[in-house]
Tab-separated table of C-alpha atoms in Angstrom:
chain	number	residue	atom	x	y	z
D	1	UNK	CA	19.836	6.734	-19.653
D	2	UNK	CA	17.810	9.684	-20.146
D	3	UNK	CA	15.512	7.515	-23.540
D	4	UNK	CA	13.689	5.952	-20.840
D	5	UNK	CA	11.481	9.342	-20.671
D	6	UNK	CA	10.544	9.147	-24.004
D	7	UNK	CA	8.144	6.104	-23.302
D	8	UNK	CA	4.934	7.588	-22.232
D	9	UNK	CA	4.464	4.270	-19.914
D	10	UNK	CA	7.461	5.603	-18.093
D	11	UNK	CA	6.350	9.241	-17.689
D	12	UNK	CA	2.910	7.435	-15.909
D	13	UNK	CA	5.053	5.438	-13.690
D	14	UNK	CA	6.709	8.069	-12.609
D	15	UNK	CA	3.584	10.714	-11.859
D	16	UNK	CA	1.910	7.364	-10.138
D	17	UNK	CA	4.501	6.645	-7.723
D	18	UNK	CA	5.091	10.386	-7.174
D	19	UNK	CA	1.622	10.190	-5.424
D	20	UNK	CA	1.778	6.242	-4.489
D	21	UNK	CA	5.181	6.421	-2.536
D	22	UNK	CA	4.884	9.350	-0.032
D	23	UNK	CA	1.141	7.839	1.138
D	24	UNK	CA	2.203	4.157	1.382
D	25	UNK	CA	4.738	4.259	4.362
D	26	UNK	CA	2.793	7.179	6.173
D	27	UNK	CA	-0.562	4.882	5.992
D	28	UNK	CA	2.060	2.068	7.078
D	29	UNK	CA	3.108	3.862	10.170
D	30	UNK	CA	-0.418	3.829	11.465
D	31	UNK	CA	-0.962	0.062	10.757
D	32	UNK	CA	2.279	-0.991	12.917
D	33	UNK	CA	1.001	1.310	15.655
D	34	UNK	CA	-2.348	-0.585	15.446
D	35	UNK	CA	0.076	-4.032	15.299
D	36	UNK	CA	-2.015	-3.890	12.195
D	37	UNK	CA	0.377	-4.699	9.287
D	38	UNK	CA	-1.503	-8.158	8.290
D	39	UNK	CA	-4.055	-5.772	7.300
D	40	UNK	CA	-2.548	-4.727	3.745
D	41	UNK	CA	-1.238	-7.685	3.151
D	42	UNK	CA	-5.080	-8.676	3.090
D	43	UNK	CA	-6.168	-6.085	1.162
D	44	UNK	CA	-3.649	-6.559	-1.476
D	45	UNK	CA	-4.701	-10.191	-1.470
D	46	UNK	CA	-8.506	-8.935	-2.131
D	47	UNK	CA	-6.796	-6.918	-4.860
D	48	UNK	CA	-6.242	-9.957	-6.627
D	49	UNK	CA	-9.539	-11.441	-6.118
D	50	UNK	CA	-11.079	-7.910	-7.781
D	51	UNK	CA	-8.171	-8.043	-10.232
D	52	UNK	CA	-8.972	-11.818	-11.302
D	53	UNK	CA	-12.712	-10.678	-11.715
D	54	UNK	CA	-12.075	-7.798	-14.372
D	55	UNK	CA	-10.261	-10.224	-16.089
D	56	UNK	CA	-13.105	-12.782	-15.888
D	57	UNK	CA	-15.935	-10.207	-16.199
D	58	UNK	CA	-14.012	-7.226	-18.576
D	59	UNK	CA	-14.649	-4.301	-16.835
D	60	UNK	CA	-12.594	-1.393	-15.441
D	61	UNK	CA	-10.233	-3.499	-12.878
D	62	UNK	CA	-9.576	-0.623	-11.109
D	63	UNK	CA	-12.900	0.911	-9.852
D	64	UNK	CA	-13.525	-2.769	-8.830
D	65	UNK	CA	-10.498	-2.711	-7.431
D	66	UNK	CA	-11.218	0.461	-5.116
D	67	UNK	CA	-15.059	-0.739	-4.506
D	68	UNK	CA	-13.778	-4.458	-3.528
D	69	UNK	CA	-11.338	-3.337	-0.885
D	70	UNK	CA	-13.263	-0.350	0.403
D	71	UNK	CA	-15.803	-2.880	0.979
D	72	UNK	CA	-13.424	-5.765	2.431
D	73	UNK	CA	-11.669	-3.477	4.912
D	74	UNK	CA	-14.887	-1.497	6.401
D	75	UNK	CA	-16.359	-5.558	6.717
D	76	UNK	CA	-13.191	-6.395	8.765
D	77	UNK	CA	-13.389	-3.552	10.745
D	78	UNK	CA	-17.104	-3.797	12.070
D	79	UNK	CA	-16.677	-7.439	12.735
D	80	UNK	CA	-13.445	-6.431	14.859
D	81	UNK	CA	-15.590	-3.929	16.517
D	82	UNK	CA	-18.359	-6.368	17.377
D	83	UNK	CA	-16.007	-9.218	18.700
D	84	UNK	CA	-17.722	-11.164	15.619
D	85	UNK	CA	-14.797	-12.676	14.691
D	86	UNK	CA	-11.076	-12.077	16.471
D	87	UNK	CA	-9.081	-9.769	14.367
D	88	UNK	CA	-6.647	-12.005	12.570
D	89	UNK	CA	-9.278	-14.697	11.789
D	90	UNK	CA	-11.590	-12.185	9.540
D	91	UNK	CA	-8.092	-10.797	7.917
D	92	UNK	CA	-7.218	-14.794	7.212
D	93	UNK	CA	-10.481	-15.362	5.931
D	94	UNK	CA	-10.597	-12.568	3.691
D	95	UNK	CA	-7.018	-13.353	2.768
D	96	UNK	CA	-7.062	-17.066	1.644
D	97	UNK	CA	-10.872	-16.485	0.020
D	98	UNK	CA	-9.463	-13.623	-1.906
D	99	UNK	CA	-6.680	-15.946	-3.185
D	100	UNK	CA	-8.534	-18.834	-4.001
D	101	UNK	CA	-11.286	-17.285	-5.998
D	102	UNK	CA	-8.612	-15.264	-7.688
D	103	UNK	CA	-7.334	-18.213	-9.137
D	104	UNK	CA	-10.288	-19.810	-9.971
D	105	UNK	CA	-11.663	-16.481	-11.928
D	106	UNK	CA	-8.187	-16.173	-13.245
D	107	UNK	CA	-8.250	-19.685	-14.618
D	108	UNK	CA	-11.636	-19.657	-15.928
D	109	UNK	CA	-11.405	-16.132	-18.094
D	110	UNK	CA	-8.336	-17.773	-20.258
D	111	UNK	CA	-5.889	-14.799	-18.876
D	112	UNK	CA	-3.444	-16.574	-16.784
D	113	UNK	CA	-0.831	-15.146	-18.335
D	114	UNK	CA	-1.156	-11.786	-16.336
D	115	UNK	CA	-0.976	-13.448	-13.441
D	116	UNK	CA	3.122	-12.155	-13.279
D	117	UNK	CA	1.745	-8.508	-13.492
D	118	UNK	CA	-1.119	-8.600	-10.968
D	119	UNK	CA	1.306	-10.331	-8.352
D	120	UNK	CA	4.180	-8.350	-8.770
D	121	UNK	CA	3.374	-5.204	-10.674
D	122	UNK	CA	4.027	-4.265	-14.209
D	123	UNK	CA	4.999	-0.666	-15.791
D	124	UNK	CA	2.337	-1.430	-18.786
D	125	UNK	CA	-0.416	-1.745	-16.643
D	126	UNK	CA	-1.380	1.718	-15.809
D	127	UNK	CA	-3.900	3.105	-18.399
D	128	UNK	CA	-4.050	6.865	-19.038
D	129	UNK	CA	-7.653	6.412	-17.570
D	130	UNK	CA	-6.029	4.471	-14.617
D	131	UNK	CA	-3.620	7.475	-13.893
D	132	UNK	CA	-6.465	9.832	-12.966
D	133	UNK	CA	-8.214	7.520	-10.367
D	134	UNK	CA	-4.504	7.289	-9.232
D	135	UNK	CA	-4.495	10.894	-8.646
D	136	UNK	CA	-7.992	11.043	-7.727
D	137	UNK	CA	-7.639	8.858	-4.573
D	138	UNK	CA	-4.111	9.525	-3.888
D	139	UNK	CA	-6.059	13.019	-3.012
D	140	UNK	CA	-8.632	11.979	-1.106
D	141	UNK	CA	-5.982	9.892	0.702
D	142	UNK	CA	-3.479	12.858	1.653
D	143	UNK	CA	-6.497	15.047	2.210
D	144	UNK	CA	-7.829	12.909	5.321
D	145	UNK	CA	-3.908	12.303	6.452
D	146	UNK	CA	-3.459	15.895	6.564
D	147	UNK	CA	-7.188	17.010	8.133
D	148	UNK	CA	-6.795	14.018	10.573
D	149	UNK	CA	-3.014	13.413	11.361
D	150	UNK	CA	-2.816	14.241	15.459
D	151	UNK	CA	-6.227	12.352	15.703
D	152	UNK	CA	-5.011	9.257	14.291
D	153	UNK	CA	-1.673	9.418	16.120
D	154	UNK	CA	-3.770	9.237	19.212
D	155	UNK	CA	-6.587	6.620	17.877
D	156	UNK	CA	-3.436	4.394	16.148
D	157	UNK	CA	-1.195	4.172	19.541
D	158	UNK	CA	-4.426	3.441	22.024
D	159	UNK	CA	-8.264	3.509	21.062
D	160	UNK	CA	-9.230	3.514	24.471
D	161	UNK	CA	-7.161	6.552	25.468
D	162	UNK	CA	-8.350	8.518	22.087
D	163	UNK	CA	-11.946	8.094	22.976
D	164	UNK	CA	-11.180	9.368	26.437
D	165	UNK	CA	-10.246	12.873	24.783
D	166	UNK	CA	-13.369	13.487	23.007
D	167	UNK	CA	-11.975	11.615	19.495
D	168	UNK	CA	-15.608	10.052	17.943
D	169	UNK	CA	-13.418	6.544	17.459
D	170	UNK	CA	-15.950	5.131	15.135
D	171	UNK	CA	-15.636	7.735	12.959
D	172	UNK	CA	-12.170	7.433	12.387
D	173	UNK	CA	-12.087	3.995	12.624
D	174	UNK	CA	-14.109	3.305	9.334
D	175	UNK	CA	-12.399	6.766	7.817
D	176	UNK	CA	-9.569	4.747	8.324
D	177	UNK	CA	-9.788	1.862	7.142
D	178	UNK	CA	-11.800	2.681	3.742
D	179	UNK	CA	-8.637	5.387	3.072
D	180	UNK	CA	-6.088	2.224	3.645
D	181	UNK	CA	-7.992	-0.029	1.468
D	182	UNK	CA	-8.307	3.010	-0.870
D	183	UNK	CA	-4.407	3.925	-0.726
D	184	UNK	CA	-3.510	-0.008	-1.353
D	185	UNK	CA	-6.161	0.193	-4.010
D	186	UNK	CA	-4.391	2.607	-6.395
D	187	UNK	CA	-1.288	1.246	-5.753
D	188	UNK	CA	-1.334	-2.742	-6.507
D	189	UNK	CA	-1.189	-2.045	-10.245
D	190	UNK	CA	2.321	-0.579	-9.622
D	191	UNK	CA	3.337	-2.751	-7.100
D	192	UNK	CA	1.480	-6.281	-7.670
D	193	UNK	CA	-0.724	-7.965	-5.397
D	194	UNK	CA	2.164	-9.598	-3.240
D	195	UNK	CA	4.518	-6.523	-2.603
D	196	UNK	CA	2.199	-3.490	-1.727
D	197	UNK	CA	2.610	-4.498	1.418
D	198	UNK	CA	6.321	-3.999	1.183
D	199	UNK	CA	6.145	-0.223	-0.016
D	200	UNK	CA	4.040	0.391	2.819
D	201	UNK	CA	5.909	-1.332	5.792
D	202	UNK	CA	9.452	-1.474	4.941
D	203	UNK	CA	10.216	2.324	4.761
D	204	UNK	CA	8.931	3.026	8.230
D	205	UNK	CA	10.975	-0.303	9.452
D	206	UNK	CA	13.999	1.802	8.631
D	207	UNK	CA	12.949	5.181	9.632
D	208	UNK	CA	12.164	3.683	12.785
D	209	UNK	CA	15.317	1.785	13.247
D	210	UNK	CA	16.912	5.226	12.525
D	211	UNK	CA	14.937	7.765	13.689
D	212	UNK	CA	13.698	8.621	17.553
D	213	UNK	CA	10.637	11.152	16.878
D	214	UNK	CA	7.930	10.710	15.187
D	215	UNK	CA	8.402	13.797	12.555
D	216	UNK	CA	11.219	12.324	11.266
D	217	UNK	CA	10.469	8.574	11.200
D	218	UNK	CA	7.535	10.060	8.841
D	219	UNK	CA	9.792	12.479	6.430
D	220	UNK	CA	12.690	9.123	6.585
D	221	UNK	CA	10.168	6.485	5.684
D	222	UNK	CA	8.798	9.331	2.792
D	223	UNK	CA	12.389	10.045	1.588
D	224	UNK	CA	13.373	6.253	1.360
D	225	UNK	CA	9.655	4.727	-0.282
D	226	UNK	CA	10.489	8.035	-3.223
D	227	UNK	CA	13.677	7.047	-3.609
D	228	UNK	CA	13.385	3.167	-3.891
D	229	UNK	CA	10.126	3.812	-6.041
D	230	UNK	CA	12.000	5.946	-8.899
D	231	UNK	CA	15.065	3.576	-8.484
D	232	UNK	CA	12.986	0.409	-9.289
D	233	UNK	CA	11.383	2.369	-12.341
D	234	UNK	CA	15.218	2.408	-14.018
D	235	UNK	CA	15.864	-1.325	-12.547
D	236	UNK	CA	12.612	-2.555	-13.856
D	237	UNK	CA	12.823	-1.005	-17.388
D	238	UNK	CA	16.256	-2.042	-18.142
D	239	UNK	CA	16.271	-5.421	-16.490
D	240	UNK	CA	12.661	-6.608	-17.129
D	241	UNK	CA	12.101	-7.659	-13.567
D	242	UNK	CA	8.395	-6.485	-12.709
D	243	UNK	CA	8.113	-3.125	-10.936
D	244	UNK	CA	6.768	-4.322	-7.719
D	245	UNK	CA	9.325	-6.720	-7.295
D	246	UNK	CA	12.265	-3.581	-8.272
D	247	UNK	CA	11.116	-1.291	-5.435
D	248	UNK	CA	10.927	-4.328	-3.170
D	249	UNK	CA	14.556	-5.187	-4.066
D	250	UNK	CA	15.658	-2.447	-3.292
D	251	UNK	CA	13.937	-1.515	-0.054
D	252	UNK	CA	15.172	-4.255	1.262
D	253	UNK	CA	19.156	-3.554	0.476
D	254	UNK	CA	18.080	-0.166	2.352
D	255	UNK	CA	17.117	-2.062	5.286
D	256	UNK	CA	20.261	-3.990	5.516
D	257	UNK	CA	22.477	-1.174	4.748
D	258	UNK	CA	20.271	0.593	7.837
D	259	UNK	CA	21.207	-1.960	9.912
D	260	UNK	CA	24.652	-2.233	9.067
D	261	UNK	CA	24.966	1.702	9.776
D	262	UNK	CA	23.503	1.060	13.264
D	263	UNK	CA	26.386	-0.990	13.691
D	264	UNK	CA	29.254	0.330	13.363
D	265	UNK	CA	27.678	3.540	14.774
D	266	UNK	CA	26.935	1.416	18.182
D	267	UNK	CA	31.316	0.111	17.562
């Protein structure tokens, strides 16, 4: 079992989802206090869209990538702040657009055979270059968790309430959301296009089905997105099912086992 290190595409998955796995479900966490968890599945979707246009154009996919959603999810946030639009009708917009120009640029630059890889993830994906924006954001990511964790426990559960205490709400707000878009960003490569979304919301699903406090619904939903990460690595490479669609798998045979504990622990 132990070969599988020898492939240097494995030793990248592995230092990627290192970094990937402990932000997903943390930046998940926040989103379902917000009742916000349509949010990265729209982002992923614009993923695509910037995906399908380094395939059509030939540039760097994932600086586009990063740009693209930074630039999706700050646009989605200021037109939820002006009542422009109502908050699920910008995300569906954004959504089906991204999807449908994906597949038109997709179709149009001759590559529709990565289409399997950019919707469910692929281990070959990753570029050496790739790794170190990986790293690079995954940074900036659990730099702004760490500097601004009690703040957006507050601004996450009620906005209203978190201005009240002297919290600069805008602020946060677009901090927020371009560090979501950026933390989705580095991980759709891994984790396709269709499944980030799973990495990010499943976990704390089962942390909080387990869990009462908040502290431990966090280090739960960390322990559980690590463990089904490096578990779909092996699953992936020896069965050939795509990456994304590994870790998936197998997040969701934790949630059923979680809810079969709960159970026979209530019998």
């Amino acid at each position: 079992m132990l070969e599988i290190f020898e492939f240097n595409i494995i030793k990248r998955a592995f230092l990627v989802v290192s970094f990937i796995a402990p932000l997903s479900p943390i930046f998940g966490i926040f989103l379902l206090f917000r009742k916000y968890a349509f949010f990265a599945d729209t982002l992923a979707h614009v993923g695509f869209l910037a995906l399908a246009l380094s395939l059509f154009f030939k540039i760097n996919s994932l600086v586009l990538l990063i740009l693209l959603s930074i630039g999706v999810s700050i646009s989605v946030e200021q037109l939820r702040t002006k009542d422009r639009l109502p908050a699920e009708g910008s995300l569906s917009f954004f959504l089906y657009s991204g999807v449908a120009l994906s597949v038109v640029f997709i179709t149009f630059s001759g590559s529709t055979g990565s289409i399997i890889n950019i919707l469910f993830g692929s281990l070959s994906t990753v570029t050496k270059e790739d790794v170190y924006l990986i790293l690079s954001g995954a940074f900036v990511c659990g730099v702004f968790i760490l500097k601004y964790y009690k703040k957006l426990i507050s601004f996450c559960i009620d906005e209203e309430l978190a201005h009240a205490s002297g919290i600069n709400v805008a602020v946060i707000k677009m901090l927020f959301a371009t560090t979501v878009a950026l933390s989705i960003s580095i991980s759709i490569k891994t984790m396709g296009a269709l499944l980030i979304g799973s990495l990010m919301i499943i976990p704390p699903l089962i942390a909080m089905h387990i869990c009462r406090s908040l502290k431990n619904t966090v280090i739960v939903s960390i322990i559980i997105s690590l463990l089904s990460s490096y578990s779909g690595i092996f699953l992936s490479f020896y069965s050939g099912i795509p990456l994304g669609a590994s870790i998936s798998t197998i997040l969701v045979v934790f949630f059923v086992i979680s809810f079969i504990i709960k159970a026979f622990k209530f019998k």
